Coordinates of C-alpha atoms in Angstrom, one line a residue:
X1 CA -75.3 120.8 14.9
X2 CA -72.3 119.8 17.1
X3 CA -69.9 120.7 14.3
X4 CA -71.6 124.1 13.9
X5 CA -71.3 124.9 17.6
X6 CA -67.6 123.8 17.7
X7 CA -66.9 125.8 14.6
X8 CA -68.2 129.0 16.2
X9 CA -67.2 128.3 19.8
X10 CA -64.2 126.5 21.4
X11 CA -65.4 123.9 23.9
X12 CA -63.4 123.0 27.0
X13 CA -64.3 120.9 30.0
X14 CA -62.6 121.2 33.4
X15 CA -63.5 120.9 37.1
X16 CA -67.1 119.8 36.4
X17 CA -67.8 122.6 34.0
X18 CA -68.2 122.4 30.2
X19 CA -67.4 125.8 28.8
X20 CA -68.6 126.9 25.4
X21 CA -67.0 130.1 24.1
X22 CA -66.0 132.9 23.8
X23 CA -66.6 133.0 20.1
X24 CA -63.4 132.3 18.0
X25 CA -63.7 135.6 16.1
X26 CA -64.9 137.8 18.9
X27 CA -63.8 141.5 18.7
X28 CA -65.0 144.1 21.2
X29 CA -65.3 144.9 24.9
X30 CA -65.7 142.0 27.3
X31 CA -69.2 141.8 28.7
X32 CA -69.7 142.6 32.4
X33 CA -71.6 140.8 35.2
X34 CA -74.8 142.5 34.1
X35 CA -74.8 140.4 30.9
X36 CA -74.7 137.0 32.8
X37 CA -77.8 134.9 33.5
X38 CA -78.3 131.8 35.6
X39 CA -80.1 129.1 33.6
X40 CA -81.8 126.3 35.5
X41 CA -84.4 123.5 35.0
X42 CA -82.2 122.1 32.2
X43 CA -83.2 118.5 31.4
X44 CA -80.5 116.0 32.3
X45 CA -80.2 114.7 28.7
X46 CA -79.5 118.2 27.2
X47 CA -76.1 119.1 26.0
X48 CA -74.8 122.3 24.3
X49 CA -76.2 120.8 21.0
X50 CA -79.8 121.4 22.3
X51 CA -79.0 124.4 24.5
X52 CA -77.0 126.7 22.3
X53 CA -79.7 127.2 19.6
X54 CA -82.2 128.2 22.3
X55 CA -79.8 130.6 24.0
X56 CA -78.6 132.1 20.7
X57 CA -82.2 132.6 19.6
X58 CA -82.5 135.6 22.0
X59 CA -79.1 137.2 21.7
X60 CA -75.5 136.9 20.8
X61 CA -73.9 134.4 23.3
X62 CA -70.4 135.3 24.5
X63 CA -69.9 132.3 26.8
X64 CA -72.0 129.4 28.2
X65 CA -70.9 127.3 31.2
X66 CA -72.8 124.0 31.7
X67 CA -72.2 122.4 35.1
X68 CA -71.5 118.6 34.8
X69 CA -71.5 115.7 37.2
X70 CA -69.1 112.7 37.4
X71 CA -71.2 110.7 34.9
X72 CA -70.8 113.5 32.4
X73 CA -74.5 114.5 32.7
X74 CA -75.4 118.1 33.3
X75 CA -76.4 119.1 36.8
X76 CA -79.5 120.9 35.6
X77 CA -78.0 124.4 35.6
X78 CA -75.5 126.6 33.9
X79 CA -74.4 130.2 33.3
X80 CA -74.8 132.1 30.0
X81 CA -73.0 135.4 29.2
X82 CA -74.5 137.6 26.4
X83 CA -72.5 140.2 24.6
X84 CA -74.5 143.1 26.0
X85 CA -76.8 143.8 29.0
X86 CA -79.8 144.5 26.6
X87 CA -79.5 141.0 25.1
X88 CA -79.4 139.5 28.5
X89 CA -82.5 141.4 29.5
X90 CA -84.3 140.2 26.4
X91 CA -83.3 136.6 27.1
X92 CA -84.4 137.0 30.8
X93 CA -87.9 137.9 29.5
X94 CA -88.3 135.3 26.8
X95 CA -86.5 132.1 27.7
X96 CA -88.9 131.1 30.5
X97 CA -91.7 131.1 27.9
X98 CA -89.9 129.3 25.1
X99 CA -91.1 125.7 24.8
X100 CA -88.3 123.3 23.8
X101 CA -88.7 120.3 21.5
X102 CA -89.0 118.1 24.6
X103 CA -91.9 120.3 25.8
X104 CA -90.2 121.9 28.8
X105 CA -89.3 125.5 29.6
X106 CA -86.0 126.6 30.9
X107 CA -85.8 129.1 33.8
X108 CA -83.4 132.0 34.0
X109 CA -82.5 134.5 36.7
X110 CA -80.0 137.3 37.0
X111 CA -76.6 135.9 38.0
X112 CA -74.7 137.3 40.9
X113 CA -71.4 136.6 42.7
X114 CA -71.7 135.0 46.1
X115 CA -70.0 137.4 48.4
X116 CA -71.8 136.8 51.7
X117 CA -71.4 134.0 54.2
X118 CA -73.9 133.0 56.9
X119 CA -72.4 132.4 60.4
X120 CA -74.7 130.4 62.6
X121 CA -74.8 128.9 66.2
X122 CA -73.3 132.1 67.8
X123 CA -73.6 132.6 71.5
X124 CA -76.7 134.8 71.9
X125 CA -75.4 136.4 75.1
X126 CA -72.2 137.6 73.5
X127 CA -71.8 141.2 72.6
X128 CA -71.9 141.9 68.9
X129 CA -68.6 143.9 69.0
X130 CA -66.8 140.9 70.4
X131 CA -68.2 138.6 67.7
X132 CA -67.2 141.2 65.0
X133 CA -63.7 141.6 66.2
X134 CA -63.1 137.8 66.5
X135 CA -64.4 137.1 63.0
X136 CA -62.4 140.1 61.6
X137 CA -59.2 138.4 62.9
X138 CA -60.1 135.1 61.3
X139 CA -61.3 136.6 58.0
X140 CA -59.2 139.7 57.4
X141 CA -60.8 140.3 54.0
X142 CA -64.2 140.8 55.6
X143 CA -65.6 144.2 54.6
X144 CA -69.0 144.2 56.3
X145 CA -70.6 142.6 59.4
X146 CA -74.3 142.3 60.0
X147 CA -75.9 141.0 63.2
X148 CA -79.4 141.5 64.5
X149 CA -80.7 141.8 68.0
X150 CA -83.5 139.9 69.6
X151 CA -86.1 142.3 70.9
X152 CA -87.8 141.7 74.3
X153 CA -86.1 138.4 75.2
X154 CA -83.0 139.7 77.0
X155 CA -80.4 138.3 74.5
X156 CA -77.8 140.4 72.8
X157 CA -78.1 138.8 69.3
X158 CA -80.2 136.3 67.4
X159 CA -77.6 133.6 67.2
X160 CA -76.4 134.3 63.6
X161 CA -74.7 136.9 61.6
X162 CA -73.7 137.7 58.0
X163 CA -70.2 138.7 56.8
X164 CA -69.6 140.3 53.4
X165 CA -66.5 140.2 51.2
X166 CA -65.3 142.5 48.4
X167 CA -65.6 139.7 45.7
X168 CA -66.6 136.1 45.2
X169 CA -63.0 134.9 45.2
X170 CA -62.3 136.3 48.7
X171 CA -65.5 134.8 50.0
X172 CA -64.7 131.4 48.5
X173 CA -61.2 131.4 50.0
X174 CA -62.5 132.3 53.4
X175 CA -65.2 129.6 53.2
X176 CA -62.7 127.0 52.2
X177 CA -60.6 127.7 55.4
X178 CA -63.0 125.3 57.1
X179 CA -63.6 122.3 54.8
X180 CA -66.3 120.8 57.1
X181 CA -68.3 124.0 57.2
X182 CA -67.7 124.4 61.0
X183 CA -65.5 126.8 62.9
X184 CA -64.5 125.9 66.5
X185 CA -65.1 129.1 68.6
X186 CA -66.5 129.8 72.1
X187 CA -66.5 126.1 72.9
X188 CA -69.0 125.3 70.1
X189 CA -69.1 124.6 66.4
X190 CA -69.9 127.8 64.5
X191 CA -71.6 127.1 61.2
X192 CA -70.1 128.9 58.2
X193 CA -72.0 128.5 54.9
X194 CA -73.1 130.5 51.9
X195 CA -75.9 132.9 52.7
X196 CA -79.2 132.3 50.9
X197 CA -79.7 134.2 47.7
X198 CA -81.4 137.6 48.1
X199 CA -84.0 138.7 45.6
X200 CA -82.2 140.5 42.8
X201 CA -83.8 143.7 41.7
X202 CA -83.2 145.4 38.3
X203 CA -80.5 148.2 38.9
X204 CA -82.6 150.6 36.9
X205 CA -85.5 150.1 39.4
X206 CA -83.2 150.5 42.4
X207 CA -82.1 154.0 41.1
X208 CA -85.6 155.2 42.0
X209 CA -85.7 153.7 45.5
X210 CA -85.9 156.4 48.1
X211 CA -86.7 154.2 51.1
X212 CA -84.3 152.9 53.7
X213 CA -84.7 149.7 55.7
X214 CA -83.2 150.2 59.2
X215 CA -82.4 147.4 61.7
X216 CA -81.2 147.0 65.3
X217 CA -83.6 149.5 66.8
X218 CA -83.8 149.2 70.6
X219 CA -86.8 147.3 71.8
X220 CA -89.6 149.4 73.2
X221 CA -88.7 152.4 71.0
X222 CA -91.7 154.6 70.2
X223 CA -92.4 155.6 66.7
X224 CA -92.4 159.4 67.5
X225 CA -89.0 159.0 69.2
X226 CA -87.4 157.2 66.3
X227 CA -88.9 159.8 63.9
X228 CA -87.4 162.6 66.0
X229 CA -84.0 160.8 65.7
X230 CA -84.3 160.6 61.9
X231 CA -85.2 164.3 61.8
X232 CA -81.8 165.2 63.3
X233 CA -80.4 164.5 59.8
X234 CA -83.2 165.7 57.6
X235 CA -86.0 168.2 57.6
X236 CA -89.3 166.6 58.6
X237 CA -91.3 169.0 56.5
X238 CA -89.2 169.1 53.3
X239 CA -87.2 165.8 53.2
X240 CA -89.2 163.1 55.1
X241 CA -92.2 161.4 53.5
X242 CA -93.0 158.6 55.9
X243 CA -91.4 156.7 58.9
X244 CA -92.9 153.3 59.7
X245 CA -91.6 151.5 62.8
X246 CA -92.2 147.7 63.2
X247 CA -90.7 146.1 66.4
X248 CA -86.9 146.4 65.9
X249 CA -86.8 147.7 62.3
X250 CA -88.3 150.5 60.3
X251 CA -88.9 151.8 56.8
X252 CA -88.1 155.4 56.2
X253 CA -89.1 157.1 52.9
X254 CA -87.5 160.3 51.8
X255 CA -88.4 162.8 49.0
X256 CA -85.3 162.2 46.9
X257 CA -82.6 159.6 46.4
X258 CA -79.8 162.1 47.3
X259 CA -81.4 162.9 50.6
X260 CA -81.9 159.2 51.4
X261 CA -78.3 158.5 50.6
X262 CA -77.1 161.3 52.8
X263 CA -79.3 160.1 55.7
X264 CA -78.1 156.5 55.3
X265 CA -74.5 157.6 55.7
X266 CA -75.2 159.6 58.8
X267 CA -77.4 157.0 60.4
X268 CA -74.8 154.2 60.1
X269 CA -72.2 156.5 61.8
X270 CA -74.2 157.1 64.9
X271 CA -75.9 155.2 67.7
X272 CA -79.5 155.3 68.8
X273 CA -80.2 154.4 72.4
X274 CA -76.9 152.6 72.6
X275 CA -77.4 150.5 69.4
X276 CA -75.5 150.8 66.2
X277 CA -78.1 150.9 63.4
X278 CA -77.9 149.1 60.1
X279 CA -79.4 151.0 57.1
X280 CA -79.8 149.6 53.6
X281 CA -82.0 150.2 50.6
X282 CA -85.4 148.7 51.0
X283 CA -86.4 146.4 48.1
X284 CA -89.4 147.4 46.1
X285 CA -92.4 145.1 45.8
X286 CA -91.8 141.9 43.8
X287 CA -91.0 142.3 40.2
X288 CA -93.9 142.7 37.8
X289 CA -91.9 141.5 34.8
X290 CA -93.4 139.5 32.0
X291 CA -92.5 136.2 33.7
X292 CA -94.6 137.3 36.8
X293 CA -97.7 138.3 34.9
X294 CA -99.6 135.3 36.1
X295 CA -99.6 136.9 39.6
X296 CA -101.0 140.1 38.2
X297 CA -103.6 138.2 36.1
X298 CA -102.5 139.9 32.9
X299 CA -102.9 136.9 30.7
X300 CA -103.2 138.9 27.6
X301 CA -99.6 140.1 27.9
X302 CA -98.5 136.6 29.0
X303 CA -100.0 135.1 25.9
X304 CA -98.3 137.7 23.7
X305 CA -94.9 137.1 25.3
X306 CA -95.3 133.3 24.7
X307 CA -96.0 134.1 21.1
X308 CA -92.9 136.2 20.8
X309 CA -90.7 133.5 22.6
X310 CA -91.9 130.7 20.3
X311 CA -92.0 132.6 16.9
X312 CA -95.8 132.4 16.7
X313 CA -97.8 135.3 15.2
X314 CA -99.6 137.5 17.7
X315 CA -103.1 136.3 18.7
X316 CA -106.2 137.3 16.8
X317 CA -109.3 137.6 19.0
X318 CA -112.7 137.4 17.4
X319 CA -115.6 138.3 19.7
X320 CA -118.8 136.8 18.6
X321 CA -122.4 137.0 19.7
X322 CA -123.2 138.3 23.1
X323 CA -126.2 136.9 25.0
X324 CA -126.3 139.6 27.6
X325 CA -129.5 138.2 29.3
X326 CA -127.9 134.8 30.0
X327 CA -124.3 136.0 30.5
X328 CA -122.7 134.2 27.6
X329 CA -120.2 135.5 25.0
X330 CA -118.7 133.6 22.2
X331 CA -115.0 134.1 21.3
X332 CA -112.5 132.6 18.9
X333 CA -108.8 132.9 19.3
X334 CA -106.4 132.3 16.3
X335 CA -102.7 131.8 16.8
X336 CA -100.6 131.1 13.7
X337 CA -97.5 129.0 13.8
X338 CA -96.6 128.8 10.1
X339 CA -97.7 126.8 8.3
X340 CA -100.2 125.6 11.0
X341 CA -103.0 127.6 12.5
X342 CA -104.5 127.0 16.0
X343 CA -108.2 128.0 16.4
X344 CA -109.8 127.8 19.8
X345 CA -113.6 128.4 19.9
X346 CA -115.1 129.4 23.3
X347 CA -118.4 129.8 25.0
X348 CA -117.6 132.0 28.0
X349 CA -119.9 132.4 30.9
X350 CA -119.4 136.0 31.9
X351 CA -120.7 135.8 35.5
X352 CA -118.0 137.2 37.8
X353 CA -115.6 137.5 34.9
X354 CA -114.1 141.0 35.0
X355 CA -112.8 141.0 31.4
X356 CA -113.8 138.6 28.6
X357 CA -110.7 139.4 26.7
X358 CA -108.5 138.4 29.6
X359 CA -110.6 135.3 30.2
X360 CA -110.1 134.1 26.7
X361 CA -106.3 134.8 26.9
X362 CA -106.2 132.9 30.2
X363 CA -107.8 129.8 28.6
X364 CA -105.2 130.0 25.8
X365 CA -102.3 130.3 28.2
X366 CA -103.5 127.3 30.3
X367 CA -104.0 125.3 27.1
X368 CA -100.5 126.0 25.9
X369 CA -99.0 125.0 29.2
X370 CA -101.1 121.9 29.5
X371 CA -100.3 120.8 25.9
X372 CA -96.7 122.0 26.1
X373 CA -97.2 124.0 23.0
X374 CA -100.2 124.9 20.8
X375 CA -102.9 122.3 20.9
X376 CA -102.8 119.8 18.0
X377 CA -106.5 120.2 17.4
X378 CA -108.8 123.2 17.0
X379 CA -110.8 122.9 20.2
X380 CA -114.3 123.9 21.3
X381 CA -114.3 125.0 24.9
X382 CA -116.9 125.9 27.5
X383 CA -115.9 128.0 30.5
X384 CA -117.7 128.6 33.8
X385 CA -116.2 130.4 36.7
X386 CA -112.5 129.5 37.0
X387 CA -112.9 126.2 35.1
X388 CA -113.1 125.3 31.4
X389 CA -114.0 122.0 29.7
X390 CA -113.1 120.8 26.2
X391 CA -116.4 119.9 24.4
X392 CA -115.1 119.0 21.0
X393 CA -112.7 119.7 18.2
X394 CA -112.4 120.5 14.5
X395 CA -109.7 119.5 12.0
X396 CA -107.4 122.0 10.3
X397 CA -109.7 125.0 10.5
X398 CA -112.4 123.3 8.4
X399 CA -116.1 123.1 9.4
X400 CA -116.3 119.5 10.4
X401 CA -116.9 119.2 14.1
X402 CA -116.9 116.5 16.7
X403 CA -118.7 117.1 20.0
X404 CA -119.1 115.1 23.1
X405 CA -122.5 113.4 23.6
X406 CA -123.1 114.8 27.1
X407 CA -122.4 118.5 26.8
X408 CA -123.6 121.1 24.3
X409 CA -123.0 124.7 23.7
X410 CA -125.9 127.1 24.0
X411 CA -125.8 128.3 20.4
X412 CA -124.1 126.0 18.0
X413 CA -124.9 128.3 15.1
X414 CA -122.5 130.9 16.6
X415 CA -119.7 128.3 17.0
X416 CA -120.1 127.5 13.4
X417 CA -120.1 131.2 12.4
X418 CA -116.9 131.8 14.4
X419 CA -115.3 128.7 12.9
X420 CA -116.1 130.0 9.4
X421 CA -114.8 133.5 10.2
X422 CA -111.6 131.9 11.6
X423 CA -111.3 129.8 8.5
X424 CA -111.5 132.8 6.3
X425 CA -109.0 134.7 8.4
X426 CA -106.5 131.8 8.3
X427 CA -106.7 131.9 4.5
X428 CA -105.8 135.7 4.5
X429 CA -102.1 136.6 4.7
X430 CA -101.1 138.0 8.1
X431 CA -99.6 141.2 6.5
X432 CA -102.9 141.9 4.5
X433 CA -105.0 141.2 7.6
X434 CA -103.0 143.6 9.8
X435 CA -102.9 146.2 7.0
X436 CA -106.7 146.0 6.6
X437 CA -107.2 146.2 10.4
X438 CA -104.9 149.3 10.9
X439 CA -106.4 151.0 7.8
X440 CA -109.9 150.5 9.2
X441 CA -108.9 152.0 12.5
X442 CA -107.1 154.9 10.9
X443 CA -110.4 156.5 9.7
X444 CA -111.0 157.6 13.4
X445 CA -114.7 156.5 13.2
X446 CA -116.5 155.3 16.3
X447 CA -117.0 151.9 14.6
X448 CA -114.9 150.6 11.8
X449 CA -115.2 147.5 9.7
X450 CA -113.1 145.4 7.4
X451 CA -115.1 145.2 4.2
X452 CA -112.6 143.2 2.2
X453 CA -112.6 140.2 4.5
X454 CA -115.7 138.5 5.9
X455 CA -118.3 135.8 5.7
X456 CA -121.5 135.7 3.6
X457 CA -123.6 136.5 6.6
X458 CA -121.3 138.5 9.0
X459 CA -119.0 141.5 8.9
X460 CA -115.8 142.0 10.9
X461 CA -115.7 145.1 13.2
X462 CA -112.3 146.4 14.4
X463 CA -111.8 147.0 18.1
X464 CA -108.8 149.2 19.0
X465 CA -106.2 147.7 21.4
X466 CA -107.0 150.5 23.9
X467 CA -110.7 149.8 24.0
X468 CA -110.5 149.4 27.8
X469 CA -108.3 152.5 28.2
X470 CA -105.4 150.1 28.8
X471 CA -101.9 151.4 28.3
X472 CA -99.8 150.1 25.4
X473 CA -98.1 146.7 25.8
X474 CA -94.7 147.4 27.4
X475 CA -91.8 145.1 27.6
X476 CA -88.1 145.7 28.1
X477 CA -87.5 144.2 24.6
X478 CA -89.8 146.7 22.9
X479 CA -91.5 144.0 20.9
X480 CA -94.2 145.2 18.5
X481 CA -97.8 144.4 19.3
X482 CA -99.5 143.0 16.2
X483 CA -102.5 141.7 18.2
X484 CA -105.8 142.0 16.3
X485 CA -109.2 142.4 18.1
X486 CA -112.3 141.8 15.9
X487 CA -116.0 141.6 16.5
X488 CA -118.1 139.3 14.4
X489 CA -121.1 141.4 13.7
X490 CA -124.4 140.8 12.0
X491 CA -124.5 142.4 8.5
X492 CA -127.9 143.9 9.1
X493 CA -127.5 145.5 12.6
X494 CA -123.7 145.7 12.3
X495 CA -123.5 144.7 16.0
X496 CA -122.5 141.5 17.8
X497 CA -125.6 141.6 20.1
X498 CA -128.5 142.6 17.8
X499 CA -129.6 139.8 15.5
X500 CA -132.7 138.7 13.6
X501 CA -134.9 136.4 15.5
X502 CA -133.8 132.8 15.4
X503 CA -136.8 130.4 15.9
X504 CA -134.8 128.1 18.0
X505 CA -133.2 130.7 20.3
X506 CA -134.5 133.6 22.4
X507 CA -134.0 137.2 21.2
X508 CA -130.9 138.8 22.7
X509 CA -131.3 141.9 24.9
X510 CA -129.2 144.9 24.0
X511 CA -126.0 145.2 26.1
X512 CA -124.8 148.4 27.9
X513 CA -123.7 150.4 24.9
X514 CA -123.1 153.6 26.9
X515 CA -121.0 151.9 29.6
X516 CA -117.5 151.4 28.2
X517 CA -116.3 150.0 31.5
X518 CA -118.6 146.9 31.2
X519 CA -116.7 143.6 30.9
X520 CA -118.8 142.3 28.0
X521 CA -117.3 142.9 24.6
X522 CA -119.8 144.3 22.1
X523 CA -119.7 146.2 18.9
X524 CA -122.6 148.4 17.7
X525 CA -123.9 151.1 15.4
X526 CA -127.5 152.3 15.2
X527 CA -128.7 150.8 12.0
X528 CA -132.0 148.9 11.2
X529 CA -132.2 145.2 11.7
X530 CA -132.7 143.0 8.7
X531 CA -133.4 139.3 8.3
X532 CA -130.5 136.9 7.7
X533 CA -129.9 133.2 7.4
X534 CA -127.5 131.0 9.2
X535 CA -125.0 128.5 7.7
X536 CA -125.1 124.9 8.8
X537 CA -122.4 122.3 9.2
X538 CA -122.4 118.6 9.5
X539 CA -122.0 117.5 13.1
X540 CA -120.2 114.3 14.1
X541 CA -120.7 112.8 17.6
X542 CA -118.0 110.7 19.2
X543 CA -115.3 110.4 21.8
X544 CA -112.6 113.1 22.1
X545 CA -109.0 112.1 21.1
X546 CA -107.6 113.6 24.2

């Protein structure tokens, strides 16, 4: 592997940095800053031999810089430059979900040049213009000065400021003027260090931002007075959407980006109640990218992106019998990692569960993170509330079970039926299964079935991906969604909630067929109920190997 990397990329080490690339035969335009990513959480034992295959998996690498310490071990972070911004965006989405051979996931962020210094321990009773002029003489390359007032306490500033430079090189030279990080001014040590990283927002998103964040508003200013000041530059009726004043800062939203830009330029050139205002673009709410889907509880999309990042097939959900009267739904999830299949069988308690589909996806995501990959066993899981418990396992999609002695599922027959259906599906080629699924849905019937694949006692119903009126799965990489949603229905009733009476179980009440917003997944057509038998399987009791 090392020879392969060296054949494709020259490797040079200098000043604590091991640089791999650019490619020896690279022809084309040099990539810009928008193609660079910051890679962190790198295991200390990793070298370019382990890292380059991961980085190249998601795009064409132009250059990779791995930071090294004096013992020639990596410092846990580096910088990768892809050959195009689109490839960098794809890597940004997928790398945090790719599980390495050691079971860890790397983390990536947008890279940016440090061009801002933090200046601390300033005299709070000193006028901001005096501070600005003094720093301008010391740092002639300074292009912007930011200092904030302290409302209601009588001081002229808050004791710190930020100074911006046109590029990273100018900021670095200015910082190195004082090796100790302290500058002797006004009979005190002024602290000069790198400013903390600001949240980086996708430039495409910022093009739609029409809200300004305005600082240094005089203490005691009333909202109507500040709004009247803003209306000197724009029309209140046609241009201004909302003006929100909070202590010494405000958020002002305009109807268009052009109007907001014009207002920003005019606001920064004037004073309000003797104060020079600072106006900048307000950052939108935190990113809802794929790597933040946990915060939005979209576990279905999070599971899909993990499948894409690790070259697994998209998940197959099989929704089994629904016991509406006791709030229980049986679900199987199949994830293929050729040549191995992972089958998770679940008994889900639906009380306070807004979406059984999302609950099953959540269990899968947590299992993958806990096992650092797909579980080695096909597990039987029972969920209740926010918790789930592993009750047993099966081997290699067969029908031999091991269950714990202390816990049992409500309907073991349904677990066996789901395991049998998953076993049949795993024996079907992914292409044939997806073709049969799409073909059944193409008939535009209210309820469609796959007649070519099934078990002796059950039939597979096809649930469209938009069954909850959800929008299509959207990612910046435009990855195809090959997820399959199936319902394991009784052959007689062709539903997953109407079944023949089982002498050892209570009859199941019908679920809300006419309420599509219900969280229970069901599948139904109005056909007569016929008798059916249940398959059996040998059950082994014993301790779990986990």
